[in-house]
Each structure stands twice: as C-alpha cells, then as structure tokens.
Coordinates of C-alpha atoms and ligand atoms in Angstrom, one line a residue:
M1 CA -10.8 5.8 -29.7
E2 CA -11.4 9.4 -29.3
I3 CA -8.5 11.2 -27.4
S4 CA -11.0 12.2 -24.7
D5 CA -11.9 8.7 -24.0
K6 CA -8.3 7.3 -23.6
S7 CA -6.5 7.0 -20.4
Y8 CA -2.9 6.7 -20.2
D9 CA -1.1 4.4 -17.8
S10 CA 1.8 5.3 -15.8
P11 CA 5.3 3.7 -16.0
I12 CA 5.1 3.1 -12.3
K13 CA 2.6 0.8 -10.6
C14 CA 1.6 1.1 -6.9
Q15 CA -0.9 -0.3 -4.4
G16 CA -4.1 2.0 -4.5
I17 CA -3.2 3.1 -8.2
K18 CA -6.3 5.0 -9.5
S19 CA -6.1 4.0 -13.1
K20 CA -9.6 2.7 -13.0
L21 CA -11.1 5.8 -11.5
V22 CA -9.2 8.1 -14.1
P23 CA -12.4 8.5 -16.4
L24 CA -14.6 9.4 -13.4
I25 CA -12.1 11.8 -11.9
K26 CA -11.6 13.4 -15.3
Q27 CA -15.3 14.0 -15.6
S28 CA -15.4 15.6 -12.1
V29 CA -12.8 18.0 -12.4
D30 CA -14.7 21.1 -13.1
W31 CA -11.6 23.5 -13.3
S32 CA -10.6 26.5 -15.3
F33 CA -7.0 25.1 -15.7
N34 CA -5.7 28.8 -14.8
G35 CA -4.1 27.9 -11.4
K36 CA -1.9 24.8 -10.5
W37 CA -2.8 21.2 -10.2
V38 CA -1.7 20.2 -6.7
E39 CA -1.4 16.5 -5.9
P40 CA 0.1 15.9 -2.4
F41 CA 0.0 12.1 -2.9
M42 CA 1.0 11.5 -6.4
G43 CA 1.9 7.7 -6.2
S44 CA 2.2 6.6 -9.7
G45 CA 0.8 9.9 -10.9
V46 CA -1.6 8.4 -13.2
V47 CA -4.3 10.8 -12.3
G48 CA -2.7 14.1 -12.7
F49 CA -0.9 12.7 -15.9
N50 CA -4.3 12.3 -17.4
I51 CA -5.7 15.8 -16.4
I52 CA -2.6 17.3 -18.3
P53 CA -2.7 20.4 -16.3
R54 CA -0.4 23.5 -17.5
N55 CA 1.1 23.9 -14.2
A56 CA 1.3 21.4 -11.5
I57 CA 2.9 20.3 -8.4
F58 CA 3.2 16.4 -8.2
A59 CA 4.4 15.5 -4.4
D60 CA 4.9 12.4 -2.4
S61 CA 6.9 11.5 0.7
N62 CA 8.4 8.6 -1.2
P63 CA 11.7 9.9 -2.5
H64 CA 12.1 7.1 -5.1
L65 CA 8.9 8.0 -6.8
I66 CA 10.0 11.6 -7.2
N67 CA 13.5 10.9 -8.3
F68 CA 12.2 8.7 -10.8
Y69 CA 9.8 11.3 -12.4
N70 CA 12.5 14.1 -11.9
A71 CA 14.8 11.9 -14.1
I72 CA 12.2 11.7 -16.8
S73 CA 11.2 15.4 -16.8
S74 CA 14.8 16.4 -16.8
G75 CA 15.7 14.2 -19.5
E76 CA 18.2 12.0 -17.8
I77 CA 15.8 9.1 -18.6
N78 CA 13.7 8.8 -21.7
G79 CA 12.1 6.0 -23.8
L80 CA 15.1 5.1 -25.8
I81 CA 17.2 4.8 -22.5
V82 CA 14.4 2.6 -20.8
R83 CA 14.3 0.4 -23.7
N84 CA 17.9 -0.3 -23.8
F85 CA 17.9 -0.9 -20.0
L86 CA 15.0 -3.1 -19.9
E87 CA 16.2 -5.0 -23.0
H88 CA 19.6 -5.7 -21.3
H89 CA 18.4 -6.5 -17.8
G90 CA 15.3 -8.3 -18.9
K91 CA 17.5 -10.8 -20.6
K92 CA 19.6 -11.2 -17.4
L93 CA 16.4 -11.8 -15.5
S94 CA 15.3 -14.3 -18.2
N95 CA 18.5 -16.4 -18.0
S96 CA 19.1 -16.1 -14.0
G97 CA 15.4 -15.7 -12.8
K98 CA 14.7 -14.6 -9.2
D99 CA 18.5 -14.5 -8.2
Y100 CA 19.0 -11.6 -10.8
Y101 CA 15.8 -9.8 -9.3
Y102 CA 17.4 -10.0 -6.1
E103 CA 20.8 -8.7 -7.2
V104 CA 19.0 -5.7 -8.8
R105 CA 17.1 -5.1 -5.5
E106 CA 20.3 -5.3 -3.5
R107 CA 22.1 -2.6 -5.9
F108 CA 19.1 -0.5 -5.8
N109 CA 19.1 -0.4 -2.1
K110 CA 22.7 0.9 -2.2
T111 CA 22.6 3.3 -5.2
H112 CA 18.9 4.2 -5.5
E113 CA 19.2 4.4 -9.3
P114 CA 15.7 5.4 -11.0
L115 CA 16.0 2.7 -13.7
D116 CA 16.6 -0.1 -11.2
F117 CA 13.4 1.3 -9.4
L118 CA 11.5 1.0 -12.5
F119 CA 13.0 -2.6 -13.1
L120 CA 12.0 -3.7 -9.9
N121 CA 8.6 -2.2 -9.8
R122 CA 7.6 -3.8 -13.1
C123 CA 8.8 -7.4 -12.2
C124 CA 8.1 -7.4 -8.3
F125 CA 5.2 -9.1 -6.6
N126 CA 2.0 -7.3 -7.7
G127 CA 3.7 -4.1 -8.7
M128 CA 4.0 -3.1 -5.1
I129 CA 6.1 -0.3 -3.5
R130 CA 7.0 -1.2 0.0
F131 CA 10.0 -0.3 2.1
N132 CA 11.3 -1.7 5.4
R133 CA 12.1 0.2 8.5
N134 CA 15.7 0.7 7.1
G135 CA 14.3 2.4 4.2
E136 CA 15.1 -0.6 2.0
F137 CA 12.7 -1.8 -0.8
N138 CA 11.7 -5.5 0.2
V139 CA 9.0 -6.5 -2.1
P140 CA 9.8 -10.2 -3.3
F141 CA 10.0 -11.3 -6.8
G142 CA 6.9 -11.5 -8.9
H143 CA 7.7 -15.2 -10.3
K144 CA 7.9 -14.2 -13.9
P145 CA 11.5 -14.4 -15.4
Q146 CA 10.4 -13.8 -18.8
R147 CA 8.4 -10.6 -17.7
F148 CA 10.2 -8.2 -20.1
S149 CA 8.8 -9.3 -23.5
K150 CA 9.2 -7.0 -26.3
A151 CA 5.6 -5.8 -26.2
Y152 CA 5.9 -5.2 -22.4
I153 CA 9.0 -3.0 -22.8
T154 CA 7.4 -1.2 -25.7
K155 CA 4.4 -0.5 -23.4
I156 CA 6.7 0.8 -20.7
V157 CA 8.7 2.9 -23.2
N158 CA 5.3 4.5 -24.4
Q159 CA 4.4 5.4 -20.8
V160 CA 7.8 6.9 -20.2
N161 CA 7.6 8.9 -23.4
Y162 CA 4.0 10.2 -22.4
V163 CA 5.3 11.7 -19.0
Y164 CA 8.5 12.8 -20.8
V165 CA 6.8 14.9 -23.6
M166 CA 3.9 16.1 -21.3
S167 CA 6.2 17.2 -18.4
R168 CA 8.7 18.8 -20.7
H169 CA 6.0 20.9 -22.5
S170 CA 4.2 21.9 -19.4
N171 CA 5.1 23.4 -15.9
W172 CA 5.3 20.4 -13.8
S173 CA 7.4 20.0 -10.6
F174 CA 8.1 16.8 -8.8
I175 CA 8.7 17.4 -5.2
C176 CA 9.4 15.0 -2.2
Q177 CA 7.5 16.3 0.6
D178 CA 5.1 15.7 3.4
F179 CA 1.5 16.5 2.4
K180 CA 1.3 19.3 4.9
E181 CA 4.2 21.1 3.1
T182 CA 2.3 20.6 -0.2
L183 CA -0.9 22.1 1.0
K184 CA 0.6 25.5 2.1
N185 CA 0.2 28.4 -0.1
L186 CA -2.8 27.3 -2.1
S187 CA -4.7 29.9 -4.2
E188 CA -8.4 30.0 -5.3
E189 CA -7.5 29.1 -8.8
D190 CA -5.7 25.8 -7.8
F191 CA -7.2 22.4 -7.9
V192 CA -6.0 19.7 -5.3
Y193 CA -6.4 16.1 -5.9
C194 CA -5.9 14.0 -2.5
D195 CA -5.3 10.4 -2.5
P196 CA -3.9 9.6 0.9
P197 CA -3.3 6.2 2.2
Y198 CA -6.4 4.7 4.0
V199 CA -6.1 4.7 7.9
G200 CA -5.1 1.5 9.1
R201 CA -4.2 0.0 5.6
H202 CA -0.6 0.8 4.5
V203 CA 2.3 1.0 6.8
D204 CA 5.8 1.3 5.7
Y205 CA 8.8 3.5 5.9
F206 CA 7.4 6.3 3.6
D207 CA 3.7 5.5 3.6
S208 CA 1.6 5.6 6.8
W209 CA -1.5 7.4 7.7
D210 CA -3.5 7.8 11.0
E211 CA -6.5 9.7 12.3
E212 CA -4.4 12.7 13.2
N213 CA -3.3 13.0 9.6
E214 CA -7.0 12.6 8.3
Q215 CA -7.9 15.3 10.5
Y216 CA -5.3 17.7 9.5
L217 CA -6.1 17.0 5.8
F218 CA -9.7 17.6 6.5
E219 CA -9.0 21.0 8.2
S220 CA -6.5 22.2 5.4
L221 CA -9.0 21.2 2.7
N222 CA -11.9 22.7 4.5
Q223 CA -10.2 26.1 5.0
S224 CA -8.8 26.5 1.5
S225 CA -10.4 28.6 -0.9
C226 CA -9.6 26.4 -4.0
R227 CA -11.6 23.2 -5.3
F228 CA -10.4 19.8 -4.3
I229 CA -11.3 16.2 -4.8
L230 CA -10.5 13.5 -2.1
S231 CA -10.2 9.9 -3.0
T232 CA -11.1 7.6 -0.3
W233 CA -13.1 4.4 0.3
H234 CA -16.8 4.2 1.3
S235 CA -17.5 0.8 2.3
N236 CA -16.6 -2.9 1.7
Q237 CA -18.6 -6.1 2.7
Y238 CA -17.5 -5.8 6.2
R239 CA -17.0 -2.1 7.2
E240 CA -17.9 1.4 6.4
N241 CA -15.4 4.3 6.3
I242 CA -16.3 6.2 9.6
F243 CA -14.2 9.3 8.4
L244 CA -16.8 9.8 5.5
K245 CA -19.5 10.3 8.1
D246 CA -17.4 11.9 10.9
L247 CA -15.4 14.4 8.9
W248 CA -16.3 14.6 5.3
S249 CA -20.1 14.5 5.2
K250 CA -20.7 18.0 4.5
F251 CA -19.1 17.7 1.0
H252 CA -20.5 16.2 -2.1
V253 CA -19.6 12.5 -2.3
L254 CA -19.6 10.3 -5.5
T255 CA -19.3 6.4 -5.2
K256 CA -18.2 3.9 -7.5
E257 CA -17.7 0.0 -7.0
H258 CA -14.4 -1.2 -7.8
F259 CA -13.0 -4.9 -7.5
Y260 CA -9.8 -5.4 -6.2
Y261 CA -7.9 -8.8 -5.8
V262 CA -6.6 -10.6 -2.8
G263 CA -4.2 -13.2 -4.2
A264 CA -4.5 -14.6 -7.7
K265 CA -7.9 -16.5 -7.6
E266 CA -11.1 -15.2 -9.4
E267 CA -13.1 -16.0 -6.2
N268 CA -11.0 -13.6 -4.3
R269 CA -12.3 -10.5 -6.0
K270 CA -13.6 -8.3 -3.2
P271 CA -15.8 -5.4 -4.0
M272 CA -15.1 -2.1 -2.4
L273 CA -17.1 1.1 -2.9
E274 CA -14.8 3.9 -3.7
A275 CA -15.6 7.5 -2.8
L276 CA -14.8 10.8 -4.5
V277 CA -15.4 13.7 -2.1
M278 CA -15.4 17.2 -3.4
N279 CA -16.3 20.7 -2.4
F280 CA -18.3 21.5 -5.4
T281 CA -21.0 20.0 -7.4
P282 CA -19.5 18.5 -10.7
E283 CA -21.8 19.9 -13.4
H284 CA -20.5 18.1 -16.2
I285 CA -20.4 14.5 -14.6
H286 CA -22.4 12.9 -17.3
E287 CA -20.6 14.4 -20.2
E288 CA -17.4 13.3 -22.1
P289 CA -14.3 15.3 -20.9
T290 CA -13.5 18.0 -23.4
V291 CA -10.0 18.2 -24.8
R292 CA -8.5 21.7 -24.8
A293 CA -6.6 23.0 -27.8
E294 CA -3.3 22.9 -25.9
Q295 CA -3.9 19.3 -24.9
L296 CA -4.2 18.4 -28.7
S297 CA -1.1 20.1 -29.4
L298 CA 0.6 18.0 -26.7
F299 CA -0.8 14.9 -28.2
E300 CA 0.6 16.1 -31.4
K301 CA 3.9 16.5 -30.0
L302 CA 4.0 13.1 -28.5
A303 CA 3.0 11.4 -31.6
E304 CA 5.9 13.3 -33.4
Y305 CA 8.3 12.2 -30.6
Q306 CA 7.4 8.6 -30.8
R307 CA 7.8 8.6 -34.6
S308 CA 11.2 10.2 -34.2
E309 CA 12.2 7.6 -31.8
V310 CA 11.5 4.7 -34.1
Ligands
SAM401 C1 -2.9 5.6 -2.3 S1 -1.2 6.2 -3.0 C2 -1.5 7.4 -4.2 C3 -2.1 6.6 -5.5 C4 -2.2 7.6 -6.7 N1 -3.2 8.4 -6.6 C5 -2.2 6.8 -8.0 O1 -3.1 6.5 -8.6 O2 -1.1 6.0 -8.2 C6 -0.9 7.2 -1.6 C7 0.5 7.9 -1.7 O3 0.7 8.6 -0.5 C8 2.1 8.7 -0.2 N2 2.2 9.2 1.0 C9 2.0 8.6 2.5 N3 2.0 9.3 3.4 C10 2.4 10.5 2.9 C11 2.6 11.9 3.6 N4 2.5 12.1 4.8 N5 3.0 13.0 2.7 C12 3.2 12.6 1.3 N6 2.7 11.6 0.7 C13 2.5 10.6 1.5 C14 2.5 7.4 -0.4 O4 4.1 7.4 -0.6 C15 1.8 6.9 -1.7 O5 2.5 7.1 -2.9

C-alpha cells in the first residue's frame, strides 16, 4: 500500500468518528500547508492526524480528550508505557471481567488519569464517550473481558506512537476550549476543519449542540478569510438536514453514503448520507493525495521510532 493511500487510526474512539471519511477529506483539503490547521471539534483527532499539518490547533470542549493527547505530545505517555499499562490492566480485566471495568471507571472519575481514560475507551460499550451531568464517565462495559489481546494492544501502541512522533516533530497544540474561542484569530493561510455534534443528536456534559451554535458557527466561517470544510449529515431514510438548505447552501457540498450501526445486527445497518461543506471548489478531488517531502521524513522517523521500541 502506498503511503498516500493509508489512513491511520487514532488511539481514542468516539461517536461520530470520521475514520471512513478521511480519504475523501484528504482529497478535498486543497491547501498550501503554510498556515495552521484549526480543528475546533477534534474528537478522536483522526482527521487532522491524517492530514499531518506543520502547525495545528486541535481543540475540544472535552478536557479528557485534550489531557490524553497532551500527555502523549509531552512524552508523559508513549507506546511502551501504554503497552505495559494495557497488558497489566488487561490481565486484570480478563480475570475479573466487568467488575474490574467498573473499578477502573470509578477510579477514573476521581483521578482523571489519561491511561485509565484510554483503557475505558477501548473496552467500554461501542467505544463511546459520554459523561453524566456530574461530569462522570458513565458508559457501560462492552462485554469483552478478553478485549486486550496481544494484537489489540499492539494496534493501540502503534496508534499512540503515531501521534507521539507526529506531534513531537510538528507544531501541534491540544487545547480544551469552546469552539467560539478556537475560531478567533484565524488568518487567510489557515485551514479550518469543523465536525460539530449534530443538532439534537448528542447531549452530554461536554458535548451538546443546538441551533444557536450552528448559527454562530455559520457566521464565523462565513466571515473568515480562510478555507474551511464542515462535516455534517445530508439525509437519512427519514429526514433531511434542514441546516444544509437554510444555512450552508451557498457553499460547495460533497456527499458520501455511510452506513452506521444501531445495535449489533446486520439488518440494523442504516444508510446515512454524510456531507462535506466547503467554501472552495476542490480541484484535486479525483486525484491521489500527494505526500509532501516533510511528511515522508515524518514517516521515516515513525518507522525508526517503532524499530527502536521493539
Ligand atoms: C462529532 S465529534 C468530532 C469527531 C471527530 N471529527 C473524529 O473524527 O473523531 C464532535 C466533538 O465536538 C466536541 N464538542 C461539543 N461541543 C463543543 C463545543 N461547544 N466546543 C468545542 N467542542 C465541542 C465534542 O466533545 C466531540 O468530541
């Protein structure tokens, strides 16, 4: 597989993760890479991590995501630490099952340790991130006590190493703040990728969204001089996204069908048309994304780092 074809998964999962849209977004990002990549709703971070900007602001209102990625970029957490942690606690999970999951969940809600956050995220129900009104993580166990197999741990370790190497050799900041703050001080050379929650969908302590927010986001992006892409939904079998028509229709819109699951059964696969809204016409949309020389050098550093860890 060519490097340009490959997408990297992030170590954290979340609802609304855009892993499947990464190739399309990568093809659509028509940008000089001179300014900064600004991602006000980073979630798992998978989109920006695959764009590999030189300079980036990754922001989110959820402090636990930001703490986790700051711990990686500062070197407090690296692949080796993650491997030891997941091997140790994975064994405990395998021996005690869901009781151990709930023990870690209780501990995390007191101490907010980034490694506990990773552990919970990777064995909770559907890789969800949800906090109750007291700000406590409340996702139930995902039913798999044997979750942390050797291969699964290695996969997570590689995902952590990827962020570790990329962030340490680039100028990436991870900031916990509201999107309104992140959208201040944009310059012409910046590129903004926005993936806000969908109105009426997610509601929890760190993550809620309404019409007023959508309107504010529209006004900020509409006024800014830089390029942007907004991820949103177009329609499903029951409804259409009214905001696409009412607010965003003056921009260029790309759509792509995506299946998401409700529950575990195959027949519950529901098609959803995803949309990318952008204030420019993507000229290279049918071409392979090119790999910049500096990205190649980062991939070499990553390979070197992975070899040195074995
Ligand atoms: C759909 S998710 C982003 C998913 C991400 N693109 C990915 O692929 O993983 C939306 C994110 O917005 C964050 N969020 C919700 N309200 C916010 C706000 N007012 N300001 C900043 N971030 C917010 C949530 O915590 C969540 O991580």
